[in-house]
Coordinates of C-alpha atoms and ligand atoms in Angstrom, one line a residue:
M1 CA -15.5 5.7 18.6
A2 CA -13.9 8.3 20.8
G3 CA -14.0 11.9 19.7
H4 CA -15.4 11.9 16.3
E5 CA -18.1 10.2 14.4
R6 CA -17.5 8.1 11.3
A7 CA -20.2 8.5 8.7
V8 CA -19.0 6.0 6.1
C9 CA -20.7 6.1 2.8
Q10 CA -21.9 3.0 1.0
G11 CA -19.1 1.0 -0.5
S12 CA -16.4 2.3 1.8
R13 CA -14.8 0.6 4.7
R14 CA -13.2 1.5 8.0
G15 CA -9.5 2.4 7.7
A16 CA -8.8 1.7 4.0
A17 CA -5.6 -0.3 3.7
P18 CA -2.4 1.8 3.1
G19 CA -1.9 2.4 -0.5
A20 CA -5.2 1.0 -1.4
M21 CA -6.5 4.1 -3.2
N22 CA -9.6 2.3 -4.4
A23 CA -12.7 3.8 -5.9
A24 CA -14.6 3.6 -2.6
T25 CA -15.1 7.0 -1.1
N26 CA -14.8 7.3 2.6
T27 CA -16.7 10.2 4.2
V28 CA -15.9 11.1 7.8
T29 CA -17.2 13.8 10.1
F30 CA -14.9 15.3 12.7
R31 CA -16.4 17.4 15.5
P32 CA -15.2 19.2 18.6
S33 CA -14.3 16.4 20.9
G34 CA -12.4 18.0 23.8
P35 CA -8.7 18.6 24.5
L36 CA -5.8 16.7 23.0
R37 CA -3.7 15.5 26.0
G38 CA -0.9 13.1 26.6
R39 CA 2.1 11.7 24.8
V40 CA 1.9 10.3 21.3
R41 CA 4.1 9.1 18.5
V42 CA 3.4 9.6 14.8
P43 CA 4.3 7.3 11.9
G44 CA 7.8 7.4 10.4
D45 CA 8.9 10.2 8.0
K46 CA 7.6 9.7 4.5
S47 CA 10.4 11.6 2.8
I48 CA 13.1 9.8 4.7
T49 CA 11.5 6.3 4.3
Q50 CA 11.3 6.8 0.5
R51 CA 14.9 7.9 0.3
A52 CA 16.0 4.9 2.4
L53 CA 14.2 2.6 0.0
L54 CA 15.8 4.2 -3.1
V55 CA 19.3 4.7 -1.7
G56 CA 19.1 1.2 -0.1
A57 CA 18.3 -0.2 -3.5
V58 CA 21.6 0.9 -5.0
C59 CA 23.8 0.2 -1.9
E60 CA 26.4 -2.6 -2.2
R61 CA 25.1 -4.5 0.9
P62 CA 21.8 -5.0 2.6
V63 CA 20.3 -1.9 4.4
E64 CA 18.2 -2.2 7.5
I65 CA 15.4 0.4 7.8
V66 CA 14.0 0.7 11.3
G67 CA 10.5 2.2 11.6
P68 CA 9.6 2.9 8.0
V69 CA 6.1 4.3 7.3
W70 CA 4.1 1.8 5.2
A71 CA 1.8 4.5 3.9
G72 CA 0.6 4.8 0.3
D73 CA 3.6 6.8 -1.1
P74 CA 6.4 4.6 0.4
L75 CA 4.5 1.5 -0.5
A76 CA 4.4 2.7 -4.1
T77 CA 8.2 3.5 -4.0
A78 CA 8.9 0.1 -2.4
G79 CA 6.9 -1.6 -5.2
M80 CA 9.0 0.1 -7.9
V81 CA 12.2 -0.9 -6.1
V82 CA 11.0 -4.5 -6.0
D83 CA 10.1 -4.3 -9.7
L84 CA 13.7 -3.2 -10.4
G85 CA 15.0 -6.5 -9.0
V86 CA 15.6 -5.5 -5.4
A87 CA 14.4 -7.8 -2.6
I88 CA 12.9 -6.1 0.5
D89 CA 12.4 -8.2 3.6
G90 CA 9.5 -7.1 5.8
L91 CA 7.6 -5.3 3.1
A92 CA 4.9 -7.9 2.5
A93 CA 3.9 -8.1 6.2
R94 CA 4.6 -4.3 6.6
E95 CA 7.0 -4.9 9.5
R96 CA 8.6 -2.3 11.7
R97 CA 11.9 -3.4 10.3
A98 CA 12.7 -3.8 6.7
V99 CA 15.9 -5.0 4.9
V100 CA 16.6 -3.7 1.4
H101 CA 19.0 -6.0 -0.5
G102 CA 20.8 -3.4 -2.5
V103 CA 22.1 -4.3 -6.0
G104 CA 24.8 -1.7 -6.3
L105 CA 24.9 1.7 -8.0
R106 CA 24.3 0.4 -11.5
G107 CA 22.5 -2.8 -10.7
L108 CA 18.8 -1.9 -11.2
R109 CA 17.1 -4.1 -13.9
A110 CA 14.4 -3.0 -16.3
P111 CA 11.3 -5.0 -15.5
G112 CA 9.8 -5.0 -19.0
H113 CA 6.6 -3.3 -17.8
S114 CA 6.0 0.2 -16.5
L115 CA 6.8 1.2 -12.9
D116 CA 3.9 2.6 -10.9
A117 CA 4.7 5.6 -8.6
G118 CA 1.1 5.8 -7.5
N119 CA 0.5 9.2 -6.0
S120 CA 4.1 9.9 -5.1
G121 CA 5.9 12.8 -6.7
T122 CA 8.9 12.0 -4.5
G123 CA 9.0 8.4 -5.8
M124 CA 8.7 9.4 -9.4
R125 CA 11.1 12.3 -9.4
L126 CA 13.8 10.7 -7.3
L127 CA 13.7 7.4 -9.1
A128 CA 14.0 9.2 -12.4
G129 CA 17.4 10.5 -11.3
L130 CA 18.6 7.0 -10.4
L131 CA 17.3 5.4 -13.6
A132 CA 18.8 8.0 -15.9
G133 CA 22.2 6.5 -15.3
Q134 CA 21.3 2.8 -15.4
R135 CA 21.4 0.4 -18.3
G136 CA 18.1 -0.3 -19.9
S137 CA 14.8 1.3 -20.8
F138 CA 12.3 2.2 -18.0
V139 CA 8.8 3.7 -17.9
I140 CA 7.6 5.4 -14.7
D141 CA 3.9 6.1 -14.5
G142 CA 1.6 7.3 -11.7
D143 CA -2.1 7.9 -10.8
R144 CA -4.2 10.5 -12.5
Y145 CA -3.1 13.2 -10.0
L146 CA 0.6 12.5 -10.5
R147 CA 0.1 12.3 -14.3
G148 CA -1.1 15.9 -14.0
R149 CA 2.0 17.2 -12.2
P150 CA 4.9 19.1 -13.9
M151 CA 7.9 17.0 -14.7
A152 CA 9.9 19.4 -16.9
R153 CA 11.6 20.6 -13.7
I154 CA 13.5 17.3 -13.6
V155 CA 13.4 16.3 -17.3
A156 CA 15.2 19.4 -18.5
P157 CA 18.2 19.2 -16.2
L158 CA 18.4 15.4 -16.6
R159 CA 18.5 15.9 -20.4
A160 CA 21.3 18.5 -19.8
M161 CA 23.2 15.7 -18.0
G162 CA 22.8 13.6 -21.2
A163 CA 19.7 11.5 -20.2
R164 CA 17.3 10.3 -22.9
I165 CA 13.8 10.9 -21.6
T166 CA 10.5 11.2 -23.4
T167 CA 7.3 12.5 -21.8
R168 CA 3.6 12.8 -22.5
D169 CA 2.4 16.3 -23.7
G170 CA 6.0 17.6 -23.5
E171 CA 6.3 17.4 -19.7
R172 CA 3.9 15.0 -18.0
A173 CA 4.2 11.4 -16.9
P174 CA 4.6 8.6 -17.9
L175 CA 8.3 9.2 -18.3
T176 CA 10.2 6.9 -20.6
I177 CA 13.9 6.8 -19.6
D178 CA 16.6 5.2 -21.7
G179 CA 19.4 5.0 -19.2
G180 CA 23.1 5.7 -20.2
P181 CA 26.2 7.6 -19.3
L182 CA 25.6 11.0 -17.6
R183 CA 27.8 14.1 -17.2
A184 CA 27.7 16.5 -14.2
I185 CA 25.9 19.8 -14.5
R186 CA 25.4 22.9 -12.4
H187 CA 21.6 23.6 -12.0
E188 CA 19.8 26.6 -10.6
P189 CA 16.1 25.7 -10.3
P190 CA 13.9 28.8 -10.2
V191 CA 11.9 27.4 -7.3
A192 CA 13.3 25.5 -4.3
S193 CA 12.3 21.8 -4.5
A194 CA 13.8 18.9 -2.5
Q195 CA 12.4 16.6 -5.2
V196 CA 14.3 18.3 -8.0
K197 CA 17.4 18.7 -6.0
S198 CA 17.3 15.0 -4.9
C199 CA 16.7 13.8 -8.4
L200 CA 19.8 15.5 -9.7
L201 CA 22.0 14.5 -6.7
L202 CA 21.0 10.8 -7.3
A203 CA 21.7 11.2 -11.0
G204 CA 25.0 12.9 -10.0
L205 CA 26.1 9.8 -8.2
L206 CA 26.2 8.1 -11.6
A207 CA 27.7 11.1 -13.5
E208 CA 31.3 11.9 -14.2
G209 CA 32.4 15.0 -12.3
E210 CA 30.7 17.2 -9.7
T211 CA 27.0 17.9 -10.0
V212 CA 25.9 21.1 -8.3
V213 CA 22.4 22.3 -7.4
C214 CA 22.0 25.9 -6.2
E215 CA 18.5 26.7 -4.8
P216 CA 16.9 30.1 -4.2
A217 CA 16.0 29.0 -0.6
P218 CA 17.0 25.9 1.3
S219 CA 14.7 22.8 0.8
R220 CA 14.7 19.7 3.0
D221 CA 18.1 18.1 3.0
H222 CA 17.4 14.5 3.8
T223 CA 19.0 13.2 0.6
E224 CA 22.3 15.0 1.3
L225 CA 22.4 13.7 4.8
M226 CA 21.6 10.1 3.7
L227 CA 24.1 10.1 0.8
A228 CA 26.8 11.4 3.2
A229 CA 25.9 8.7 5.7
A230 CA 26.2 6.2 2.8
G231 CA 29.8 7.3 2.0
A232 CA 29.2 9.5 -1.0
S233 CA 31.1 12.7 -1.5
V234 CA 28.5 15.5 -0.7
A235 CA 29.4 19.1 0.1
R236 CA 27.3 22.0 1.1
R237 CA 28.7 25.4 0.2
G238 CA 26.3 28.2 1.1
A239 CA 23.2 27.9 -1.1
E240 CA 24.9 25.1 -3.2
V241 CA 25.0 21.4 -2.6
A242 CA 27.4 19.3 -4.7
V243 CA 27.8 15.6 -5.2
R244 CA 30.6 13.6 -7.0
G245 CA 30.2 10.5 -9.0
A246 CA 30.4 7.5 -6.7
E247 CA 31.8 4.0 -7.0
R248 CA 29.7 2.4 -4.2
L249 CA 27.3 3.3 -1.4
D250 CA 26.9 1.6 2.0
L251 CA 24.2 2.9 4.3
G252 CA 24.2 -0.1 6.7
R253 CA 21.3 0.8 9.1
I254 CA 18.9 3.7 9.3
A255 CA 16.3 4.5 11.9
I256 CA 13.4 6.6 10.6
P257 CA 12.2 9.4 12.9
G258 CA 8.5 10.3 13.2
D259 CA 7.2 12.5 10.4
L260 CA 7.0 16.2 11.6
S261 CA 4.6 16.9 8.8
S262 CA 2.2 14.3 10.2
A263 CA 2.8 15.6 13.7
A264 CA 1.9 19.0 12.5
F265 CA -1.8 18.0 12.2
L266 CA -1.9 17.1 15.9
V267 CA 0.1 20.2 16.8
A268 CA -2.4 22.4 15.0
A269 CA -5.4 20.7 16.7
A270 CA -3.8 21.0 20.1
L271 CA -3.1 24.8 19.5
L272 CA -6.8 25.4 18.6
V273 CA -8.7 23.1 21.0
P274 CA -8.9 24.7 24.5
G275 CA -7.3 22.8 27.3
S276 CA -4.9 20.8 25.0
D277 CA -1.4 19.9 26.2
L278 CA 0.3 17.4 23.9
V279 CA 3.7 15.9 23.6
V280 CA 4.9 14.2 20.4
S281 CA 7.9 12.1 21.0
E282 CA 10.5 10.5 18.7
V283 CA 9.7 13.0 15.9
G284 CA 12.1 14.3 13.3
L285 CA 13.4 17.7 14.0
N286 CA 15.6 18.4 11.0
P287 CA 16.1 22.2 10.8
T288 CA 15.0 22.3 7.2
R289 CA 11.6 21.0 8.3
L290 CA 11.0 23.3 11.3
G291 CA 9.4 26.2 9.5
F292 CA 5.9 25.4 10.8
C293 CA 7.0 25.2 14.4
E294 CA 8.8 28.5 14.0
A295 CA 5.8 30.2 12.5
V296 CA 3.6 28.9 15.3
R297 CA 6.0 30.4 17.8
A298 CA 5.9 33.7 15.9
M299 CA 2.1 33.6 16.2
G300 CA 2.4 33.3 19.9
G301 CA 1.8 29.6 20.1
E302 CA 3.1 27.8 23.1
I303 CA 5.3 25.3 21.5
E304 CA 8.8 23.9 22.4
W305 CA 11.0 21.2 21.0
A306 CA 14.2 19.5 22.1
V307 CA 16.6 17.2 20.2
T308 CA 17.3 14.0 22.1
G309 CA 19.4 12.1 19.5
T310 CA 20.6 12.0 15.9
D311 CA 20.6 9.1 13.4
G312 CA 22.3 9.3 10.0
G313 CA 22.5 13.1 10.5
E314 CA 18.8 13.4 11.2
P315 CA 17.9 15.0 14.5
R316 CA 14.9 13.6 16.4
G317 CA 13.3 14.6 19.7
E318 CA 10.3 15.8 21.5
L319 CA 7.7 18.5 20.8
R320 CA 5.3 20.0 23.3
V321 CA 2.4 22.1 22.4
R322 CA -0.4 23.7 24.4
A323 CA -3.6 25.4 23.4
S324 CA -2.8 29.1 22.7
A325 CA -4.2 32.4 21.7
L326 CA -2.7 33.2 18.3
H327 CA -1.9 36.3 16.4
G328 CA -1.2 36.7 12.7
T329 CA 2.3 36.5 11.2
T330 CA 4.1 36.9 7.9
V331 CA 6.2 34.0 6.6
P332 CA 8.8 35.3 4.1
A333 CA 9.4 33.4 0.8
A334 CA 12.8 32.3 2.0
A335 CA 11.2 30.3 4.9
T336 CA 8.3 28.8 2.9
P337 CA 10.2 25.7 1.6
S338 CA 10.7 24.7 5.3
L339 CA 7.0 24.6 5.8
I340 CA 5.8 23.8 2.3
D341 CA 3.6 20.8 3.4
E342 CA 2.2 22.8 6.3
V343 CA 0.8 25.9 4.5
T344 CA -2.6 24.3 4.7
L345 CA -2.4 24.1 8.5
L346 CA -1.0 27.7 8.7
A347 CA -4.0 28.9 6.8
L348 CA -6.3 27.1 9.3
L349 CA -4.4 28.6 12.3
G350 CA -4.6 32.0 10.6
C351 CA -8.4 31.8 10.7
F352 CA -8.3 31.6 14.5
A353 CA -5.6 34.2 15.0
E354 CA -6.0 37.9 15.6
G355 CA -4.9 39.8 12.6
E356 CA -3.8 38.8 9.1
T357 CA -1.5 35.8 8.4
V358 CA 0.5 36.0 5.1
V359 CA 2.6 33.3 3.6
E360 CA 4.8 34.5 0.8
G361 CA 6.4 32.5 -2.0
V362 CA 3.5 30.0 -2.3
S363 CA 3.1 29.6 -6.1
D364 CA 4.6 26.1 -6.2
L365 CA 1.7 24.9 -4.1
R366 CA -0.3 24.9 -7.4
A367 CA 1.9 21.9 -8.4
K368 CA 1.3 19.6 -5.4
E369 CA -1.0 16.6 -5.3
T370 CA -3.7 19.0 -6.4
D371 CA -3.7 22.8 -6.9
R372 CA -3.3 23.2 -3.1
L373 CA -3.3 27.0 -3.3
A374 CA -6.7 27.2 -5.0
A375 CA -8.0 24.4 -2.7
I376 CA -6.9 26.3 0.5
V377 CA -8.8 29.5 -0.6
E378 CA -11.9 27.5 -1.5
I379 CA -11.9 25.4 1.6
V380 CA -11.2 28.3 4.0
T381 CA -14.0 30.3 2.3
A382 CA -16.4 27.4 2.4
L383 CA -15.8 26.8 6.1
G384 CA -16.6 30.5 6.8
G385 CA -13.2 32.1 6.7
A386 CA -11.5 34.7 4.6
A387 CA -8.6 33.8 2.2
E388 CA -7.2 35.2 -1.0
T389 CA -4.0 35.0 -3.1
S390 CA -2.2 38.0 -4.4
A391 CA 0.9 37.8 -6.5
D392 CA 2.9 35.0 -4.9
A393 CA 1.3 35.3 -1.4
L394 CA -1.5 33.6 0.5
R395 CA -3.5 36.0 2.8
I396 CA -5.7 34.7 5.6
G397 CA -8.1 36.9 7.5
G398 CA -8.0 36.5 11.3
T399 CA -10.7 36.6 13.9
D400 CA -11.1 40.3 13.4
A401 CA -11.7 40.0 9.6
V402 CA -15.2 41.0 8.4
R403 CA -16.9 37.9 7.1
P404 CA -20.2 37.4 5.3
G405 CA -22.9 36.8 8.0
G406 CA -20.8 38.6 10.6
A407 CA -19.2 35.3 11.9
R408 CA -15.9 36.0 13.7
I409 CA -14.7 32.4 13.9
L410 CA -14.6 29.6 11.3
R411 CA -17.9 27.8 11.6
G412 CA -17.2 24.5 9.8
G413 CA -19.1 22.6 7.1
A414 CA -17.8 20.2 4.5
L415 CA -14.8 19.7 2.2
D416 CA -13.6 17.3 -0.5
S417 CA -10.0 16.0 -0.1
R418 CA -9.6 16.2 -3.9
G419 CA -7.5 13.1 -3.6
D420 CA -4.9 15.1 -1.6
H421 CA -3.8 13.6 1.8
R422 CA -2.9 16.9 3.3
L423 CA -6.3 18.4 2.5
A424 CA -8.1 15.3 4.0
L425 CA -6.1 15.7 7.2
L426 CA -6.7 19.5 7.2
G427 CA -10.4 18.8 7.2
A428 CA -10.0 16.5 10.3
V429 CA -8.2 19.2 12.3
A430 CA -10.7 21.9 11.2
G431 CA -13.5 19.6 12.4
L432 CA -12.0 19.4 15.8
A433 CA -11.8 23.1 16.0
C434 CA -14.9 24.4 14.3
P435 CA -18.2 24.6 16.2
A436 CA -20.2 22.9 13.4
G437 CA -17.5 20.2 12.8
V438 CA -16.3 19.3 9.3
T439 CA -17.4 16.4 7.0
V440 CA -14.5 15.2 4.8
T441 CA -15.3 13.4 1.6
G442 CA -12.5 11.3 0.2
F443 CA -10.8 10.9 3.6
E444 CA -9.1 7.7 2.3
A445 CA -6.5 10.0 0.7
A446 CA -5.0 10.4 4.2
T447 CA -3.5 6.9 3.8
V448 CA -0.9 8.4 1.5
S449 CA 1.1 9.6 4.5
F450 CA -0.8 9.0 7.8
P451 CA -2.8 5.7 7.5
D452 CA -3.6 5.3 11.2
F453 CA -4.5 9.0 11.8
S454 CA -7.9 8.2 13.4
D455 CA -6.3 5.7 15.8
V456 CA -3.5 8.1 16.8
L457 CA -6.1 10.8 17.3
A458 CA -8.2 8.6 19.5
E459 CA -5.2 8.0 21.8
V460 CA -5.1 11.7 22.7
L461 CA -8.8 12.7 22.8
P462 CA -10.9 12.1 25.9
S463 CA -12.5 8.7 25.8
Ligands
S3P1 C1 9.2 16.2 -0.7 C2 9.5 17.5 -1.0 C3 8.4 18.5 -1.1 C4 7.2 18.1 -0.4 C5 6.8 16.7 -0.6 C6 7.9 15.7 -0.2 C7 10.4 15.2 -0.6 O1 8.1 18.7 -2.5 O2 6.1 19.0 -0.7 O3 5.7 16.4 0.2 O4 10.2 14.1 -0.1 O5 11.4 15.6 -1.2 P1 9.0 19.8 -3.4 O6 10.4 19.3 -3.2 O7 8.6 19.6 -4.8 O8 8.7 21.1 -2.8

């Protein structure tokens, strides 16, 4: 196999099926394999695909989704939508075009068994907003990682809207939701979160009055854009976004752009591997997701992007990146939500940059698929780098940092994905850049967002 060696442990199999987070552990070693060159596309955006499935479910007429990503998280969300009585053509065969046969804003039906959000925080939190205003009693559960994640951030404001919700241990899944009438609220979450905002906007569709969410910094705005495209009354006023109760939604057709957060793994590899020159085409370039590209540019990275079209308010286009000498940067807290899923990669880039890299406002990373902040520090340190957290910031030592053993560059080694897709993929990129390569245990976690990562990588590595 081109570029990297697969060392698959007993009981595992090549390319675990999307969503099949089975017990088998897939161990893969990634090594320096030459420059990444050429033009490539990445799978559809996970956040937008999940929103299209959920919004499509409550539309009045069928919604065509072109280019969904059938990775673990969207498959889990699609499964819940089907359990709620909504037919989805193209799901069983994982086709490039799906049709969601929406049942109307209040038409979701309780299945009589619990809904399984799998590993997906987006699926659980956004669906909770929609179900709070339906008729019937619903239980949403998830895997052991999702069961450990905080849900008070949605449960408290939903209760303020009049929702009846019970949780495990005061704030964990499974969530039991007894749907009923909702009233609009104004909510100011202490931390920017697109999942919280989207949950409340979806509940707001079913509430009387105007529901307002005011965030401390802007999070991704895919829900707002999609609801506006579906005919809802959505308004952005500075830091606030407001939605009014709706009668009906009609999305029609939506094309999903490539996932910039998946592209970011290839971008980081291309920046670090000498001689690389890579173009990612048809990728989502929503300004609320561009923080990583902007930080790379601030680090001296040769990166450029251009919008070539817009669909449902979502810009898409082309991204070009070349291997670059990097220097450290500081990402202020206000910009962190726009790169929240790329902090792992920024940490890796920081290890190869001259001078310190600091990312401020990172405490919410402790509430991701795993405690990603602790994991970044452990992984960077284990691979031979220097990382620490202080107050609400992550600090990464650059090439000039003094390291045990006198090494001036990350040497490589091994890491465990901890069941977190972004850590599994971080290990792959680190392996391409570190002289000793990186062995990733639990690489199957990558299927949550980027099931065909190894194949896409093979397209751009020398054969
Ligand atoms: C997501 C929002 C982000 C992000 C997650 C997907 C979404 O989480 O980390 O991968 O689809 O809305 P938060 O909104 O909790 O920061």
